[in-house]
């Protein structure tokens, strides 16, 4: 049996909490679908490098995070091991450590699982965007369904 | 010899926490101007703590820094408890040492491996270094992870922890949680010893400067939370006397204040602590240093990476000691009774002495506050070091060589620039 984890990453601020809500929703669905005991479910508040510690021993990991890109609020992005998430800047102040830098270091150190899927939910640049904005609510539901389907598929 | 007039500008110092720059003017064989420019915007914490309740202060100051929140909380609670004439239980005292051990490990491990080590191995970043030294970087990450877990054990989370309060902690970890973490610490203790040996094997620059080391000193223990403010030039004062001896001033080119001890630059941080307190390290560590012929006190600032490694090892041993003796308490915090008073706190942040003062009014709210972080205190010393080191290194060297050397010198101090920029006095003129 392979070790599978779903890890949400975020912070207690505004729409950056979206991953925590996804994890909570997923937990409820997993219990309903009898899948709860078969995987590791976790939410991390700003883990930084500690994220790589959480990936140790896992064969397959789904990461969920809020993303600010060029899309519409509620867009869902999907990246895998094969995609490049290289950071644009690289000054390595650890106050500013982001997911792409952490994953890049993990890749160099061979700490990433064989199968890594990163789901990003676009939250846009509006700092006042409510966490329960309708577009985010739809994205949350869609993502949970995607994850359930992916977990059923094995 | 021909005259060399050179201007070197490093607009962004790499591999330091926060944003700073360095400007140098060289004329012939003299440095005519040297400015460590901090340009992070002022954060004004001292001002917006006014009117806050004591536990709001504890939560707020944790947000001064994402890497050293425990230090800010510990100096704050110490000052508040002194103001309200509170004594904490032995359990709280031990848990605060445990909490601090986590932060020392987390902060020092990040600095040693991610920021400093690439310098001494000839790499521009940890990404490059990791390709050739993967096991070294993984070891650093494991030590960092253990420190993070220890902070979360007592703080509920490692970034801006919320577990500490005036009088103790909001909740006590279960014995099961403590024992689980204890086992991880015991299983990984050898990593810390290996790290000390590894840092001592690095080809570090040879340097010797005269400087004043300042740290807390305690009669019985390597200092974390308590002690007299002490220097290796005869100073030994209570934290309440800090302002009589240490003076801050604004320099026009920096948003962070400079601090001088009776008019002179001084050093705070791991090397200063080690210089003053190495005799209080556990026998295990002192024997290792003796075998490796590490001479202490040290006047070589490049030994700071070794000092951090030693403190990681010390923090692990101390954490194991405290966790082995853990007993679930009847109460995890003492109640406070606010009063009109002034209180002082001084603890050893990873980067050095962190001093707080709070005055409370008759409603138990903050009337005024003052926070002096270690990075501010080291600014004058950094500039002094740069002036001496670069002159010895050779001002005729190329721009690139001087830039790299300057950054290495600054990184020895592990400056946390984000912490140092919240001291400007606010004057508002309304018309």
Coordinates of C-alpha atoms in Angstrom, one line a residue:
Chain A
X1 CA 0.0 0.0 0.0
X2 CA 1.4 3.4 -0.9
X3 CA 1.6 6.3 1.5
X4 CA -0.6 9.2 0.3
X5 CA -0.9 12.6 1.9
X6 CA -3.0 15.7 1.2
X7 CA -1.5 18.8 2.6
X8 CA -3.0 22.3 2.7
X9 CA -0.7 25.3 3.1
X10 CA -1.8 28.7 4.1
X11 CA -2.0 31.4 6.8
X12 CA -4.7 32.8 9.0
X13 CA -5.1 35.8 6.8
X14 CA -8.0 36.4 4.4
X15 CA -8.3 34.2 1.4
X16 CA -5.0 32.6 2.2
X17 CA -7.0 30.4 4.5
X18 CA -8.7 28.6 1.5
X19 CA -6.5 25.5 1.7
X20 CA -7.5 25.0 5.4
X21 CA -11.2 25.0 4.3
X22 CA -10.5 22.5 1.5
X23 CA -8.8 20.2 4.0
X24 CA -11.7 20.4 6.4
X25 CA -14.3 19.7 3.6
X26 CA -12.2 16.9 2.3
X27 CA -12.0 15.3 5.8
X28 CA -15.8 15.3 6.0
X29 CA -16.1 13.7 2.6
X30 CA -13.4 11.1 3.3
X31 CA -15.3 10.0 6.4
X32 CA -18.5 9.7 4.4
X33 CA -16.6 7.7 1.7
X34 CA -14.7 5.5 4.1
X35 CA -11.3 6.8 2.9
X36 CA -10.2 8.6 6.0
X37 CA -8.0 5.9 7.4
X38 CA -6.1 5.4 4.1
X39 CA -4.2 8.7 3.9
X40 CA -2.5 11.5 5.8
X41 CA -4.4 14.7 5.9
X42 CA -2.7 17.8 7.2
X43 CA -3.0 21.6 7.2
X44 CA 0.1 23.7 7.8
X45 CA 0.3 27.3 8.7
X46 CA 3.3 28.8 6.8
X47 CA 5.5 25.7 7.0
X48 CA 8.4 27.0 4.9
X49 CA 11.2 24.4 4.8
X50 CA 9.3 22.3 7.3
X51 CA 7.1 21.2 4.4
X52 CA 9.9 18.9 3.2
X53 CA 9.9 17.2 6.6
X54 CA 6.1 16.4 6.1
X55 CA 6.8 14.9 2.7
X56 CA 9.3 12.3 4.1
X57 CA 8.1 8.8 3.6
X58 CA 5.2 9.7 1.3
X59 CA 4.8 8.1 -2.1
X60 CA 2.1 10.4 -3.4
X61 CA 1.3 13.9 -2.2
X62 CA -1.4 16.5 -3.1
X63 CA -0.5 20.0 -2.0
X64 CA -3.1 22.7 -1.9
X65 CA -2.3 26.4 -1.7
X66 CA -3.7 29.8 -2.5
X67 CA -2.1 31.3 -5.6
X68 CA -1.8 34.8 -7.0
X69 CA -1.2 34.5 -10.7
X70 CA -2.8 36.1 -13.8
X71 CA -6.1 34.3 -13.7
X72 CA -9.6 34.9 -12.5
X73 CA -10.5 34.4 -8.8
X74 CA -11.5 30.8 -8.4
X75 CA -9.3 29.4 -11.2
X76 CA -7.7 26.1 -10.2
X77 CA -4.1 25.4 -11.4
X78 CA -2.5 22.0 -11.4
X79 CA 1.2 21.3 -11.4
X80 CA 3.1 18.0 -11.1
X81 CA 6.7 16.9 -10.5
X82 CA 7.4 17.5 -14.2
X83 CA 6.4 21.1 -14.2
X84 CA 8.8 23.9 -13.3
X85 CA 7.9 26.1 -10.4
X86 CA 11.2 27.9 -10.4
X87 CA 11.1 31.1 -8.4
X88 CA 11.5 34.4 -10.2
X89 CA 13.8 35.9 -7.5
X90 CA 16.3 34.1 -5.4
X91 CA 17.6 36.2 -2.6
X92 CA 17.1 33.5 0.0
X93 CA 16.0 35.6 2.9
X94 CA 14.2 32.9 4.8
X95 CA 11.6 35.5 5.8
X96 CA 10.4 35.3 2.2
X97 CA 10.6 31.6 1.6
X98 CA 7.8 30.5 -0.8
X99 CA 6.5 27.1 -2.1
X100 CA 8.5 27.2 -5.4
X101 CA 11.8 27.6 -3.6
X102 CA 11.0 24.9 -1.1
X103 CA 10.0 22.5 -3.8
X104 CA 13.1 23.3 -5.8
X105 CA 15.3 22.6 -2.8
X106 CA 13.4 19.4 -2.2
X107 CA 14.0 18.3 -5.8
X108 CA 17.7 18.9 -5.5
X109 CA 17.8 16.9 -2.3
X110 CA 15.7 14.1 -3.7
X111 CA 13.1 14.6 -1.0
X112 CA 10.0 15.0 -3.2
X113 CA 7.6 12.0 -3.5
X114 CA 7.4 10.0 -6.7
X115 CA 4.1 11.6 -7.4
X116 CA 3.5 15.2 -6.4
X117 CA 0.5 17.2 -7.5
X118 CA 0.1 20.9 -6.5
X119 CA -3.3 22.4 -6.8
X120 CA -3.4 26.2 -6.6
X121 CA -6.6 28.3 -6.2
X122 CA -6.4 31.8 -7.6
X123 CA -7.3 34.4 -5.0
X124 CA -6.2 37.5 -7.0
X125 CA -4.6 40.6 -5.6
X126 CA -7.5 42.1 -3.7
X127 CA -6.5 41.9 -0.1
X128 CA -10.2 42.4 0.9
X129 CA -11.5 39.4 -1.0
X130 CA -13.8 37.6 1.4
X131 CA -12.8 34.0 2.2
X132 CA -16.4 32.9 1.4
X133 CA -16.5 34.8 -1.9
X134 CA -18.8 32.8 -4.2
X135 CA -16.1 32.1 -6.8
X136 CA -13.8 30.7 -4.1
X137 CA -16.7 28.6 -2.7
X138 CA -17.2 27.0 -6.1
X139 CA -13.5 26.4 -6.5
X140 CA -13.4 24.8 -3.1
X141 CA -16.2 22.4 -3.9
X142 CA -14.7 21.6 -7.3
X143 CA -11.3 20.9 -5.8
X144 CA -12.6 18.6 -3.2
X145 CA -14.4 16.6 -5.9
X146 CA -11.2 16.5 -7.9
X147 CA -9.3 15.2 -4.9
X148 CA -11.9 12.6 -4.0
X149 CA -11.8 11.3 -7.7
X150 CA -8.0 11.3 -7.6
X151 CA -7.9 9.4 -4.3
X152 CA -10.4 6.8 -5.5
X153 CA -8.3 6.3 -8.6
X154 CA -5.4 5.3 -6.3
Chain B
X1 CA 51.7 53.5 -5.5
X2 CA 48.9 55.0 -7.6
X3 CA 45.8 56.5 -5.8
X4 CA 42.7 54.3 -6.0
X5 CA 39.4 56.1 -5.7
X6 CA 36.7 53.6 -5.6
X7 CA 33.0 53.6 -4.8
X8 CA 31.4 50.3 -4.1
X9 CA 27.6 50.0 -3.8
X10 CA 25.8 46.8 -2.9
X11 CA 22.2 47.7 -3.4
X12 CA 20.8 44.6 -1.9
X13 CA 22.7 42.4 0.6
X14 CA 22.0 38.8 -0.3
X15 CA 21.4 36.0 2.2
X16 CA 20.4 38.3 5.1
X17 CA 17.0 38.4 6.7
X18 CA 15.4 41.6 5.4
X19 CA 16.5 44.5 3.2
X20 CA 19.7 46.3 3.6
X21 CA 22.5 47.8 1.5
X22 CA 26.1 48.8 1.9
X23 CA 27.9 51.9 0.5
X24 CA 31.6 52.3 0.6
X25 CA 33.9 55.1 -0.5
X26 CA 37.6 54.3 -0.8
X27 CA 40.3 56.8 -1.3
X28 CA 43.8 55.3 -1.7
X29 CA 44.3 52.9 1.1
X30 CA 41.6 54.4 3.3
X31 CA 37.9 53.9 3.6
X32 CA 36.5 57.4 3.8
X33 CA 32.8 56.5 4.1
X34 CA 31.1 53.3 5.1
X35 CA 27.3 53.1 5.6
X36 CA 25.2 50.0 6.3
X37 CA 22.0 51.3 4.9
X38 CA 18.8 49.7 6.3
X39 CA 15.9 50.8 4.1
X40 CA 13.1 48.6 5.3
X41 CA 10.2 50.9 6.2
X42 CA 9.8 51.6 9.9
X43 CA 7.2 49.3 11.5
X44 CA 6.4 51.5 14.5
X45 CA 5.7 48.6 17.0
X46 CA 6.7 50.7 20.0
X47 CA 4.0 53.2 19.2
X48 CA 1.1 50.9 18.4
X49 CA 1.6 48.9 21.6
X50 CA 0.5 51.9 23.5
X51 CA -3.0 51.4 24.9
X52 CA -2.8 47.6 24.6
X53 CA -3.5 45.0 27.3
X54 CA -0.6 42.9 28.5
X55 CA -1.5 39.7 26.7
X56 CA -2.1 41.7 23.5
X57 CA 1.5 42.9 23.8
X58 CA 2.6 39.2 24.0
X59 CA 0.7 38.3 20.8
X60 CA 1.7 41.5 19.0
X61 CA 5.4 41.3 19.6
X62 CA 5.5 37.8 18.2
X63 CA 4.7 39.3 14.9
X64 CA 7.8 41.5 14.9
X65 CA 9.7 38.5 13.5
X66 CA 8.8 35.2 11.8
X67 CA 12.1 33.6 12.8
X68 CA 12.5 34.8 16.4
X69 CA 9.0 35.3 17.8
X70 CA 9.8 33.4 21.0
X71 CA 12.5 35.9 21.9
X72 CA 10.1 38.8 21.6
X73 CA 7.5 37.0 23.7
X74 CA 9.9 36.0 26.4
X75 CA 11.4 39.5 26.8
X76 CA 7.9 40.9 26.9
X77 CA 6.5 38.5 29.5
X78 CA 9.5 39.0 31.7
X79 CA 9.0 42.8 31.6
X80 CA 5.3 42.6 32.2
X81 CA 5.7 40.1 35.1
X82 CA 8.3 42.3 36.7
X83 CA 6.0 45.3 36.4
X84 CA 3.2 43.4 38.1
X85 CA 5.4 41.8 40.7
X86 CA 4.6 38.3 39.5
X87 CA 6.7 35.1 40.2
X88 CA 6.3 32.2 37.9
X89 CA 6.4 28.6 38.9
X90 CA 9.4 26.4 38.3
X91 CA 7.4 24.6 35.6
X92 CA 6.9 27.8 33.7
X93 CA 10.5 28.7 34.0
X94 CA 11.6 25.4 32.6
X95 CA 9.0 25.5 29.8
X96 CA 10.3 28.9 28.8
X97 CA 13.8 27.6 28.5
X98 CA 12.4 24.7 26.4
X99 CA 10.5 27.1 24.2
X100 CA 13.7 29.1 23.6
X101 CA 15.7 26.0 22.8
X102 CA 13.3 25.4 20.0
X103 CA 13.9 28.8 18.6
X104 CA 17.6 28.7 18.9
X105 CA 17.7 25.5 17.0
X106 CA 15.3 26.7 14.3
X107 CA 17.0 30.0 13.7
X108 CA 20.6 28.9 14.0
X109 CA 20.0 25.9 11.7
X110 CA 18.5 28.1 9.0
X111 CA 21.4 30.5 9.3
X112 CA 24.2 28.0 9.3
X113 CA 23.0 26.0 6.4
X114 CA 21.0 28.4 4.2
X115 CA 22.8 31.7 4.7
X116 CA 26.3 31.2 6.0
X117 CA 27.7 27.9 4.9
X118 CA 27.6 28.6 1.1
X119 CA 30.1 31.4 1.8
X120 CA 32.7 29.1 3.2
X121 CA 32.3 26.4 0.6
X122 CA 32.4 28.8 -2.4
X123 CA 28.8 28.7 -3.4
X124 CA 26.5 31.6 -4.1
X125 CA 23.4 29.9 -2.7
X126 CA 22.2 26.9 -0.8
X127 CA 20.7 25.6 -4.0
X128 CA 24.1 25.2 -5.6
X129 CA 25.6 23.9 -2.3
X130 CA 22.8 21.3 -1.9
X131 CA 23.8 19.7 -5.2
X132 CA 27.3 18.8 -3.9
X133 CA 26.5 18.6 -0.2
X134 CA 23.0 17.1 0.0
X135 CA 23.5 15.3 3.3
X136 CA 24.8 18.5 5.0
X137 CA 21.7 20.4 3.9
X138 CA 19.4 17.6 4.9
X139 CA 21.0 17.5 8.3
X140 CA 20.4 21.2 8.7
X141 CA 16.8 20.8 7.7
X142 CA 16.2 18.0 10.2
X143 CA 17.6 20.2 13.0
X144 CA 15.5 23.1 11.8
X145 CA 12.4 20.8 11.8
X146 CA 13.1 19.6 15.4
X147 CA 13.4 23.2 16.5
X148 CA 10.1 24.1 14.7
X149 CA 8.3 21.1 16.4
X150 CA 9.5 22.2 19.8
X151 CA 8.3 25.7 19.2
X152 CA 4.9 24.4 18.1
X153 CA 4.7 22.0 21.2
X154 CA 4.4 25.1 23.5
X155 CA 3.4 27.8 21.1
X156 CA 0.7 25.8 19.2
X157 CA 2.4 26.9 16.0
X158 CA 6.0 27.9 15.1
X159 CA 5.2 31.0 13.1
X160 CA 3.9 33.8 15.4
X161 CA 3.1 31.3 18.2
X162 CA 0.1 31.9 20.3
X163 CA 0.7 29.6 23.3
X164 CA 2.7 32.0 25.6
X165 CA 1.0 34.4 27.9
X166 CA 1.8 36.6 30.9
X167 CA 2.3 34.2 33.8
X168 CA 3.1 31.1 31.7
X169 CA 1.4 29.3 28.8
X170 CA -2.3 29.0 27.9
X171 CA -2.1 25.3 27.9
X172 CA 0.4 22.5 29.0
X173 CA 1.5 19.9 26.4
X174 CA 0.4 16.4 27.3
X175 CA 3.0 14.0 28.6
X176 CA 2.5 11.8 25.5
X177 CA 3.3 14.7 23.2
X178 CA 6.4 15.6 25.1
X179 CA 7.6 12.0 25.2
X180 CA 7.1 11.6 21.4
X181 CA 9.2 14.7 20.7
X182 CA 11.8 13.7 23.3
X183 CA 12.3 10.4 21.4
X184 CA 12.8 12.4 18.1
X185 CA 15.4 14.6 19.9
X186 CA 17.2 11.6 21.4
X187 CA 17.3 9.8 18.0
X188 CA 18.7 12.8 16.3
X189 CA 21.2 14.2 18.9
X190 CA 24.2 12.9 17.0
X191 CA 23.3 15.3 14.1
X192 CA 24.1 18.2 16.4
X193 CA 27.4 16.9 17.4
X194 CA 28.2 16.1 13.8
X195 CA 27.3 19.7 12.9
X196 CA 29.7 21.2 15.4
X197 CA 32.5 19.0 14.1
X198 CA 31.6 19.9 10.5
X199 CA 31.6 23.7 11.2
X200 CA 35.0 23.3 12.9
X201 CA 36.4 21.6 9.8
X202 CA 35.5 24.5 7.5
X203 CA 38.3 26.7 6.1
X204 CA 37.2 29.9 7.8
X205 CA 39.1 33.1 7.2
X206 CA 41.6 34.0 9.9
X207 CA 40.7 37.3 11.5
X208 CA 41.4 38.9 14.8
X209 CA 39.7 42.1 16.1
X210 CA 39.3 43.7 19.4
X211 CA 35.6 44.1 20.3
X212 CA 33.4 44.2 23.4
X213 CA 31.3 41.1 23.9
X214 CA 28.0 41.6 25.7
X215 CA 25.6 38.9 26.8
X216 CA 23.5 37.8 29.8
X217 CA 25.4 35.9 32.4
X218 CA 23.9 33.6 35.0
X219 CA 25.8 31.8 37.8
X220 CA 24.4 28.4 37.0
X221 CA 23.4 28.0 33.4
X222 CA 24.2 29.0 29.8
X223 CA 21.9 32.0 29.4
X224 CA 18.6 32.0 27.6
X225 CA 16.0 33.9 29.7
X226 CA 17.8 35.2 32.7
X227 CA 21.0 36.8 33.9
X228 CA 22.9 40.0 34.5
X229 CA 23.8 42.1 31.4
X230 CA 27.6 41.5 31.3
X231 CA 30.5 42.5 29.1
X232 CA 34.0 41.2 28.9
X233 CA 35.2 44.7 29.8
X234 CA 33.8 44.7 33.3
X235 CA 30.1 45.6 32.9
X236 CA 27.6 43.6 35.1
X237 CA 24.3 45.3 35.4
X238 CA 20.6 44.5 36.0
X239 CA 18.3 44.9 33.0
X240 CA 16.7 47.9 34.6
X241 CA 20.0 49.9 34.2
X242 CA 20.3 49.2 30.5
X243 CA 19.4 52.8 29.5
X244 CA 22.1 54.2 31.7
X245 CA 24.8 52.5 29.8
X246 CA 23.4 51.8 26.3
X247 CA 22.4 54.7 24.1
X248 CA 20.5 54.5 20.8
X249 CA 20.7 57.2 18.1
X250 CA 19.4 57.8 14.7
X251 CA 21.8 57.8 11.7
X252 CA 20.5 59.6 8.6
X253 CA 21.1 56.7 6.2
X254 CA 19.3 54.0 8.1
X255 CA 15.8 53.3 9.3
X256 CA 17.2 51.2 12.2
X257 CA 18.8 52.9 15.2
X258 CA 22.5 52.5 16.2
X259 CA 23.2 51.5 19.8
X260 CA 26.5 52.1 21.7
X261 CA 27.8 51.0 25.1
X262 CA 29.3 54.0 26.8
X263 CA 30.0 55.5 23.4
X264 CA 31.5 52.3 21.8
X265 CA 30.3 49.6 19.4
X266 CA 29.8 46.2 20.9
X267 CA 28.9 42.7 19.9
X268 CA 25.8 40.7 20.9
X269 CA 24.9 37.2 19.7
X270 CA 26.2 33.6 19.7
X271 CA 29.9 34.5 19.7
X272 CA 29.5 37.0 22.5
X273 CA 27.5 34.5 24.5
X274 CA 30.0 31.8 24.0
X275 CA 32.9 34.2 24.8
X276 CA 31.3 35.0 28.2
X277 CA 29.6 31.7 29.1
X278 CA 31.6 28.8 27.5
X279 CA 32.5 27.5 30.9
X280 CA 28.8 26.8 31.5
X281 CA 28.4 24.5 28.6
X282 CA 27.8 20.8 29.4
X283 CA 30.8 18.6 29.7
X284 CA 30.0 16.8 26.5
X285 CA 30.4 20.0 24.5
X286 CA 33.4 21.3 26.4
X287 CA 35.3 18.0 25.9
X288 CA 34.5 18.2 22.1
X289 CA 35.8 21.7 22.0
X290 CA 39.0 20.7 23.9
X291 CA 39.6 17.8 21.5
X292 CA 39.2 20.1 18.5
X293 CA 41.4 22.7 20.2
X294 CA 38.8 25.5 19.9
X295 CA 40.2 28.5 21.7
X296 CA 37.7 30.6 23.6
X297 CA 37.1 33.4 24.0
X298 CA 37.5 34.0 20.2
X299 CA 38.2 37.3 18.5
X300 CA 37.4 36.0 15.0
X301 CA 34.0 36.9 13.9
X302 CA 34.1 34.1 11.3
X303 CA 33.8 31.7 14.2
X304 CA 30.2 32.8 14.6
X305 CA 29.1 29.8 12.4
X306 CA 30.8 27.5 14.9
X307 CA 29.2 29.3 17.8
X308 CA 25.8 28.8 16.3
X309 CA 26.5 25.1 15.8
X310 CA 27.6 24.8 19.4
X311 CA 24.4 26.5 20.6
X312 CA 22.3 24.1 18.5
X313 CA 24.0 21.2 20.3
X314 CA 23.5 22.9 23.6
X315 CA 19.8 23.6 22.9
X316 CA 19.2 19.9 22.0
X317 CA 20.9 18.7 25.2
X318 CA 19.0 21.2 27.3
X319 CA 15.7 20.4 25.6
X320 CA 16.3 16.6 26.3
X321 CA 17.1 17.4 29.9
X322 CA 13.9 19.4 30.4
X323 CA 11.7 16.9 28.5
X324 CA 13.0 13.9 30.4
X325 CA 12.0 15.6 33.6
X326 CA 8.6 16.8 32.3
X327 CA 5.6 16.5 34.7
X328 CA 2.1 17.7 33.7
X329 CA 1.4 20.8 35.9
X330 CA -1.6 21.7 38.0
X331 CA -1.6 25.2 36.4
X332 CA 0.1 26.3 33.3
X333 CA 0.0 30.0 34.1
X334 CA -0.2 32.4 37.0
X335 CA -2.9 35.1 37.2
X336 CA -1.8 38.6 36.7
X337 CA -2.9 41.7 38.7
X338 CA -2.0 44.8 36.6
X339 CA -0.8 47.9 38.4
X340 CA 0.8 51.2 37.6
X341 CA 4.4 50.2 37.2
X342 CA 7.4 50.0 34.8
X343 CA 8.9 46.6 34.0
X344 CA 12.1 45.4 32.2
X345 CA 12.8 42.2 30.3
X346 CA 16.0 41.0 28.8
X347 CA 16.5 37.6 27.2
X348 CA 18.9 36.1 24.6
X349 CA 17.3 36.0 21.2
X350 CA 19.2 33.8 18.7
X351 CA 20.9 37.0 17.4
X352 CA 21.7 38.4 20.9
X353 CA 20.4 40.5 23.7
X354 CA 16.8 41.6 23.3
X355 CA 15.7 44.3 25.8
X356 CA 12.1 45.5 26.5
X357 CA 10.7 48.1 28.7
X358 CA 6.9 48.7 29.4
X359 CA 5.2 51.3 31.5
X360 CA 1.6 50.5 32.5
X361 CA -1.1 52.9 33.6
X362 CA -3.8 52.5 36.2
X363 CA -6.0 50.6 33.7
X364 CA -3.3 48.0 33.2
X365 CA -2.7 49.3 29.7
X366 CA 0.6 50.1 28.1
X367 CA 1.5 53.7 28.4
X368 CA 4.8 53.5 26.7
X369 CA 7.1 50.8 25.4
X370 CA 10.7 50.5 24.2
X371 CA 12.2 47.5 22.4
X372 CA 15.9 47.3 21.6
X373 CA 16.6 44.2 19.4
X374 CA 20.0 42.6 18.8
X375 CA 20.4 43.7 15.2
X376 CA 20.2 47.3 16.1
X377 CA 22.8 46.8 18.8
X378 CA 25.1 45.1 16.3
X379 CA 24.9 47.8 13.6
X380 CA 27.7 49.9 14.8
X381 CA 29.9 46.8 15.4
X382 CA 29.1 45.6 11.8
X383 CA 30.3 48.9 10.4
X384 CA 33.4 48.8 12.6
X385 CA 34.1 45.3 11.6
X386 CA 33.7 46.1 7.9
X387 CA 36.1 49.0 8.1
X388 CA 38.8 46.9 9.9
X389 CA 38.3 43.7 7.9
X390 CA 38.2 45.2 4.4
X391 CA 41.3 47.2 5.2
X392 CA 43.1 44.1 6.3
X393 CA 41.6 42.1 3.4
X394 CA 43.0 44.7 0.9
X395 CA 41.2 47.6 -0.5
X396 CA 43.1 47.2 -3.8
X397 CA 41.1 44.1 -4.5
X398 CA 38.5 44.0 -7.2
X399 CA 35.0 45.3 -6.7
X400 CA 33.6 41.7 -6.8
X401 CA 36.0 40.5 -4.2
X402 CA 35.2 43.4 -1.9
X403 CA 31.5 42.9 -2.4
X404 CA 31.7 39.1 -1.5
X405 CA 33.9 39.8 1.5
X406 CA 31.6 42.5 2.8
X407 CA 28.6 40.3 2.5
X408 CA 30.4 37.5 4.4
X409 CA 31.3 39.9 7.2
X410 CA 27.7 41.1 7.5
X411 CA 26.4 37.6 7.4
X412 CA 28.5 36.7 10.4
X413 CA 26.1 38.7 12.5
X414 CA 23.0 37.1 11.0
X415 CA 21.3 40.5 11.0
X416 CA 17.5 40.3 11.2
X417 CA 16.8 43.6 9.5
X418 CA 13.0 43.2 9.7
X419 CA 13.3 43.2 13.5
X420 CA 15.4 46.3 13.7
X421 CA 13.1 48.8 12.0
X422 CA 10.4 49.9 14.4
X423 CA 11.9 52.5 16.6
X424 CA 11.3 55.9 15.0
X425 CA 9.6 58.3 17.3
X426 CA 6.4 59.5 15.7
X427 CA 5.7 63.2 15.7
X428 CA 2.5 64.3 14.2
X429 CA 1.9 68.0 13.5
X430 CA -1.7 68.8 12.8
X431 CA -2.7 72.0 11.2

